[in-house]
């Protein structure tokens, strides 16, 4: 046993935590991400700038996917920030591996006919056609109804999930794409509720 008398632990002063060097406050990052998503989606529809849609399509390239991840990846899937994150991840994936995406889409399109129509991919769905489709989906953020944009992306992900199942991909790969499809669809319904609300 120690000869030292029992004492209360020292408490830091008011400025202690403010002086600690570290990452940004998660609450402020989330707030900034929500605000940026709202301005991007709601403001883009009110803009007359024809180049805005192209800037949105290439946002991940100009700002970096890591930057978008920092502000949007932790957002719930049915929020503007969360749905934008999923749209940009989907585009990045299509651009990173267009041949695989085309094969999975080709394998799945006959299994989910309705989703094929909603997704709006040219036939036959080659790598170039899929890149064109995913860019067109992102242009919908600025040019059209955001809910339709989300439903198109959801349908595309559902077709790819069906294709993965048909190609006997791992259960995890199929599930991941199905979850993405369901999240985008739920976000589309949430957008409709917001618009009508």
mmCIF file of C-alpha atoms in Angstrom:
data_model
loop_
_atom_site.group_PDB
_atom_site.id
_atom_site.type_symbol
_atom_site.label_atom_id
_atom_site.label_comp_id
_atom_site.label_asym_id
_atom_site.label_seq_id
_atom_site.Cartn_x
_atom_site.Cartn_y
_atom_site.Cartn_z
ATOM 1 C CA UNK A 1 0.000 0.000 0.000
ATOM 2 C CA UNK A 2 1.213 3.503 -0.794
ATOM 3 C CA UNK A 3 1.980 6.145 1.814
ATOM 4 C CA UNK A 4 0.540 8.704 -0.560
ATOM 5 C CA UNK A 5 -2.820 10.070 0.651
ATOM 6 C CA UNK A 6 -5.867 9.574 -1.559
ATOM 7 C CA UNK A 7 -6.651 12.604 -3.707
ATOM 8 C CA UNK A 8 -9.071 13.596 -6.405
ATOM 9 C CA UNK A 9 -7.794 13.362 -9.954
ATOM 10 C CA UNK A 10 -6.749 16.582 -11.563
ATOM 11 C CA UNK A 11 -9.294 18.051 -13.978
ATOM 12 C CA UNK A 12 -8.161 19.895 -17.064
ATOM 13 C CA UNK A 13 -8.971 23.546 -17.544
ATOM 14 C CA UNK A 14 -11.491 24.868 -20.070
ATOM 15 C CA UNK A 15 -8.917 25.236 -22.841
ATOM 16 C CA UNK A 16 -7.366 21.784 -22.427
ATOM 17 C CA UNK A 17 -9.387 19.967 -25.088
ATOM 18 C CA UNK A 18 -9.306 22.914 -27.484
ATOM 19 C CA UNK A 19 -5.502 22.816 -27.435
ATOM 20 C CA UNK A 20 -5.252 19.139 -28.379
ATOM 21 C CA UNK A 21 -4.163 18.809 -31.996
ATOM 22 C CA UNK A 22 -6.237 16.352 -33.929
ATOM 23 C CA UNK A 23 -8.894 15.831 -36.534
ATOM 24 C CA UNK A 24 -11.891 17.987 -37.137
ATOM 25 C CA UNK A 25 -14.876 17.858 -34.842
ATOM 26 C CA UNK A 26 -17.091 15.037 -36.230
ATOM 27 C CA UNK A 27 -20.271 16.999 -35.513
ATOM 28 C CA UNK A 28 -18.982 19.973 -37.512
ATOM 29 C CA UNK A 29 -17.842 17.736 -40.362
ATOM 30 C CA UNK A 30 -21.287 16.093 -40.456
ATOM 31 C CA UNK A 31 -22.992 19.507 -40.369
ATOM 32 C CA UNK A 32 -20.773 20.803 -43.178
ATOM 33 C CA UNK A 33 -21.411 17.640 -45.191
ATOM 34 C CA UNK A 34 -25.181 17.972 -44.766
ATOM 35 C CA UNK A 35 -25.076 21.626 -45.777
ATOM 36 C CA UNK A 36 -22.899 20.915 -48.823
ATOM 37 C CA UNK A 37 -25.229 18.098 -49.909
ATOM 38 C CA UNK A 38 -28.288 20.299 -49.516
ATOM 39 C CA UNK A 39 -26.721 23.142 -51.489
ATOM 40 C CA UNK A 40 -25.557 20.728 -54.167
ATOM 41 C CA UNK A 41 -28.922 19.015 -54.641
ATOM 42 C CA UNK A 42 -31.355 21.827 -53.901
ATOM 43 C CA UNK A 43 -29.214 24.637 -55.334
ATOM 44 C CA UNK A 44 -28.328 22.793 -58.522
ATOM 45 C CA UNK A 45 -31.973 22.585 -59.555
ATOM 46 C CA UNK A 46 -32.331 26.353 -59.236
ATOM 47 C CA UNK A 47 -29.235 27.114 -61.283
ATOM 48 C CA UNK A 48 -29.276 28.186 -64.915
ATOM 49 C CA UNK A 49 -25.590 27.290 -65.346
ATOM 50 C CA UNK A 50 -25.350 24.558 -68.033
ATOM 51 C CA UNK A 51 -21.846 23.591 -66.893
ATOM 52 C CA UNK A 52 -23.004 22.840 -63.354
ATOM 53 C CA UNK A 53 -24.142 19.305 -64.204
ATOM 54 C CA UNK A 54 -20.711 18.515 -65.642
ATOM 55 C CA UNK A 55 -18.982 19.886 -62.543
ATOM 56 C CA UNK A 56 -21.201 17.669 -60.382
ATOM 57 C CA UNK A 57 -20.401 14.589 -62.484
ATOM 58 C CA UNK A 58 -16.673 15.200 -62.005
ATOM 59 C CA UNK A 59 -16.834 16.306 -58.360
ATOM 60 C CA UNK A 60 -15.101 13.183 -57.055
ATOM 61 C CA UNK A 61 -12.278 13.696 -59.537
ATOM 62 C CA UNK A 62 -11.777 17.396 -58.800
ATOM 63 C CA UNK A 63 -12.216 17.240 -55.027
ATOM 64 C CA UNK A 64 -11.044 13.676 -54.498
ATOM 65 C CA UNK A 65 -13.130 10.724 -53.393
ATOM 66 C CA UNK A 66 -11.313 10.806 -50.042
ATOM 67 C CA UNK A 67 -12.570 14.338 -49.416
ATOM 68 C CA UNK A 68 -16.133 13.336 -50.248
ATOM 69 C CA UNK A 69 -15.759 10.291 -47.992
ATOM 70 C CA UNK A 70 -14.647 12.509 -45.127
ATOM 71 C CA UNK A 71 -17.784 14.630 -45.273
ATOM 72 C CA UNK A 72 -20.428 12.218 -46.596
ATOM 73 C CA UNK A 73 -19.536 8.570 -45.965
ATOM 74 C CA UNK A 74 -20.767 8.509 -42.370
ATOM 75 C CA UNK A 75 -24.147 10.016 -43.198
ATOM 76 C CA UNK A 76 -27.236 7.797 -43.017
ATOM 77 C CA UNK A 77 -28.161 6.300 -46.399
ATOM 78 C CA UNK A 78 -31.512 8.068 -46.630
ATOM 79 C CA UNK A 79 -30.070 11.577 -46.233
ATOM 80 C CA UNK A 80 -28.901 13.809 -49.071
ATOM 81 C CA UNK A 81 -25.291 13.472 -47.939
ATOM 82 C CA UNK A 82 -25.521 9.696 -47.600
ATOM 83 C CA UNK A 83 -27.205 9.230 -50.958
ATOM 84 C CA UNK A 84 -24.716 11.521 -52.722
ATOM 85 C CA UNK A 85 -21.873 9.491 -51.236
ATOM 86 C CA UNK A 86 -23.392 6.283 -52.595
ATOM 87 C CA UNK A 87 -23.902 7.825 -56.049
ATOM 88 C CA UNK A 88 -20.283 8.939 -56.264
ATOM 89 C CA UNK A 89 -18.996 5.575 -55.030
ATOM 90 C CA UNK A 90 -21.122 3.861 -57.675
ATOM 91 C CA UNK A 91 -19.680 6.101 -60.402
ATOM 92 C CA UNK A 92 -16.116 5.557 -59.170
ATOM 93 C CA UNK A 93 -16.640 1.794 -59.192
ATOM 94 C CA UNK A 94 -18.054 1.824 -62.748
ATOM 95 C CA UNK A 95 -15.063 3.848 -63.944
ATOM 96 C CA UNK A 96 -12.550 1.707 -62.056
ATOM 97 C CA UNK A 97 -13.700 -1.636 -63.473
ATOM 98 C CA UNK A 98 -16.005 -1.069 -66.472
ATOM 99 C CA UNK A 99 -15.437 -4.491 -68.053
ATOM 100 C CA UNK A 100 -16.469 -6.344 -64.901
ATOM 101 C CA UNK A 101 -19.450 -4.027 -64.406
ATOM 102 C CA UNK A 102 -20.531 -4.624 -68.014
ATOM 103 C CA UNK A 103 -20.302 -8.408 -67.560
ATOM 104 C CA UNK A 104 -22.308 -8.290 -64.319
ATOM 105 C CA UNK A 105 -24.896 -5.966 -65.829
ATOM 106 C CA UNK A 106 -25.210 -8.144 -68.939
ATOM 107 C CA UNK A 107 -25.715 -11.235 -66.761
ATOM 108 C CA UNK A 108 -28.346 -9.529 -64.612
ATOM 109 C CA UNK A 109 -30.391 -7.477 -67.049
ATOM 110 C CA UNK A 110 -32.614 -10.343 -68.170
ATOM 111 C CA UNK A 111 -33.348 -11.330 -64.587
ATOM 112 C CA UNK A 112 -34.819 -7.950 -63.616
ATOM 113 C CA UNK A 113 -36.581 -6.510 -66.654
ATOM 114 C CA UNK A 114 -38.299 -3.636 -64.868
ATOM 115 C CA UNK A 115 -35.033 -2.466 -63.297
ATOM 116 C CA UNK A 116 -33.401 -2.574 -66.740
ATOM 117 C CA UNK A 117 -35.955 -0.115 -68.088
ATOM 118 C CA UNK A 118 -35.591 2.213 -65.086
ATOM 119 C CA UNK A 119 -31.776 2.178 -65.201
ATOM 120 C CA UNK A 120 -31.828 3.304 -68.835
ATOM 121 C CA UNK A 121 -28.638 1.691 -70.137
ATOM 122 C CA UNK A 122 -28.149 1.392 -73.887
ATOM 123 C CA UNK A 123 -28.265 -2.105 -75.343
ATOM 124 C CA UNK A 124 -25.830 -3.822 -75.542
ATOM 125 C CA UNK A 125 -24.441 -2.633 -72.199
ATOM 126 C CA UNK A 126 -20.724 -2.300 -72.820
ATOM 127 C CA UNK A 127 -18.198 -0.454 -70.639
ATOM 128 C CA UNK A 128 -18.661 2.817 -72.564
ATOM 129 C CA UNK A 129 -22.461 2.625 -72.302
ATOM 130 C CA UNK A 130 -22.284 2.030 -68.557
ATOM 131 C CA UNK A 131 -19.972 4.993 -68.056
ATOM 132 C CA UNK A 132 -22.369 7.126 -70.092
ATOM 133 C CA UNK A 133 -25.314 5.910 -68.014
ATOM 134 C CA UNK A 134 -23.689 6.534 -64.638
ATOM 135 C CA UNK A 135 -22.625 10.036 -65.720
ATOM 136 C CA UNK A 136 -26.138 10.718 -66.944
ATOM 137 C CA UNK A 137 -27.498 9.576 -63.590
ATOM 138 C CA UNK A 138 -25.246 12.073 -61.805
ATOM 139 C CA UNK A 139 -26.285 14.831 -64.201
ATOM 140 C CA UNK A 140 -29.790 14.199 -62.914
ATOM 141 C CA UNK A 141 -28.745 15.814 -59.622
ATOM 142 C CA UNK A 142 -28.692 19.165 -61.407
ATOM 143 C CA UNK A 143 -31.058 18.630 -64.303
ATOM 144 C CA UNK A 144 -33.936 16.648 -63.018
ATOM 145 C CA UNK A 145 -35.827 15.085 -60.211
ATOM 146 C CA UNK A 146 -33.374 13.854 -57.566
ATOM 147 C CA UNK A 147 -35.698 10.986 -56.627
ATOM 148 C CA UNK A 148 -35.587 9.728 -60.234
ATOM 149 C CA UNK A 149 -31.789 9.948 -60.103
ATOM 150 C CA UNK A 150 -31.783 7.755 -56.997
ATOM 151 C CA UNK A 151 -34.265 5.263 -58.477
ATOM 152 C CA UNK A 152 -32.167 4.910 -61.644
ATOM 153 C CA UNK A 153 -29.026 4.251 -59.601
ATOM 154 C CA UNK A 154 -30.945 1.780 -57.431
ATOM 155 C CA UNK A 155 -32.210 -0.111 -60.485
ATOM 156 C CA UNK A 156 -28.699 -0.260 -61.894
ATOM 157 C CA UNK A 157 -27.324 -1.669 -58.622
ATOM 158 C CA UNK A 158 -30.165 -4.240 -58.486
ATOM 159 C CA UNK A 159 -29.316 -5.463 -61.995
ATOM 160 C CA UNK A 160 -25.643 -5.780 -61.085
ATOM 161 C CA UNK A 161 -26.590 -7.714 -57.938
ATOM 162 C CA UNK A 162 -28.680 -10.104 -60.035
ATOM 163 C CA UNK A 163 -25.785 -10.457 -62.455
ATOM 164 C CA UNK A 164 -23.388 -11.206 -59.641
ATOM 165 C CA UNK A 165 -25.747 -13.894 -58.368
ATOM 166 C CA UNK A 166 -25.964 -15.399 -61.862
ATOM 167 C CA UNK A 167 -22.191 -15.364 -62.205
ATOM 168 C CA UNK A 168 -21.880 -17.063 -58.834
ATOM 169 C CA UNK A 169 -20.026 -14.207 -57.157
ATOM 170 C CA UNK A 170 -19.582 -14.409 -53.418
ATOM 171 C CA UNK A 171 -22.599 -13.924 -51.211
ATOM 172 C CA UNK A 172 -20.907 -10.835 -49.769
ATOM 173 C CA UNK A 173 -20.505 -9.214 -53.218
ATOM 174 C CA UNK A 174 -24.134 -9.879 -54.119
ATOM 175 C CA UNK A 175 -25.364 -8.640 -50.724
ATOM 176 C CA UNK A 176 -23.268 -5.478 -50.880
ATOM 177 C CA UNK A 177 -24.821 -4.488 -54.201
ATOM 178 C CA UNK A 178 -28.340 -5.376 -53.026
ATOM 179 C CA UNK A 179 -27.885 -3.244 -49.922
ATOM 180 C CA UNK A 180 -26.684 -0.349 -52.084
ATOM 181 C CA UNK A 181 -29.747 -0.751 -54.300
ATOM 182 C CA UNK A 182 -32.089 -0.788 -51.294
ATOM 183 C CA UNK A 183 -30.392 2.240 -49.739
ATOM 184 C CA UNK A 184 -30.671 4.273 -52.933
ATOM 185 C CA UNK A 185 -34.314 3.274 -53.344
ATOM 186 C CA UNK A 186 -35.103 4.248 -49.741
ATOM 187 C CA UNK A 187 -33.350 7.586 -50.301
ATOM 188 C CA UNK A 188 -35.496 8.112 -53.401
ATOM 189 C CA UNK A 189 -38.660 7.553 -51.363
ATOM 190 C CA UNK A 190 -37.353 9.920 -48.682
ATOM 191 C CA UNK A 191 -36.709 12.547 -51.371
ATOM 192 C CA UNK A 192 -40.305 12.194 -52.579
ATOM 193 C CA UNK A 193 -41.568 12.642 -49.007
ATOM 194 C CA UNK A 194 -39.392 15.754 -48.652
ATOM 195 C CA UNK A 195 -40.617 17.186 -51.949
ATOM 196 C CA UNK A 196 -44.268 16.577 -51.120
ATOM 197 C CA UNK A 197 -43.873 17.552 -47.459
#
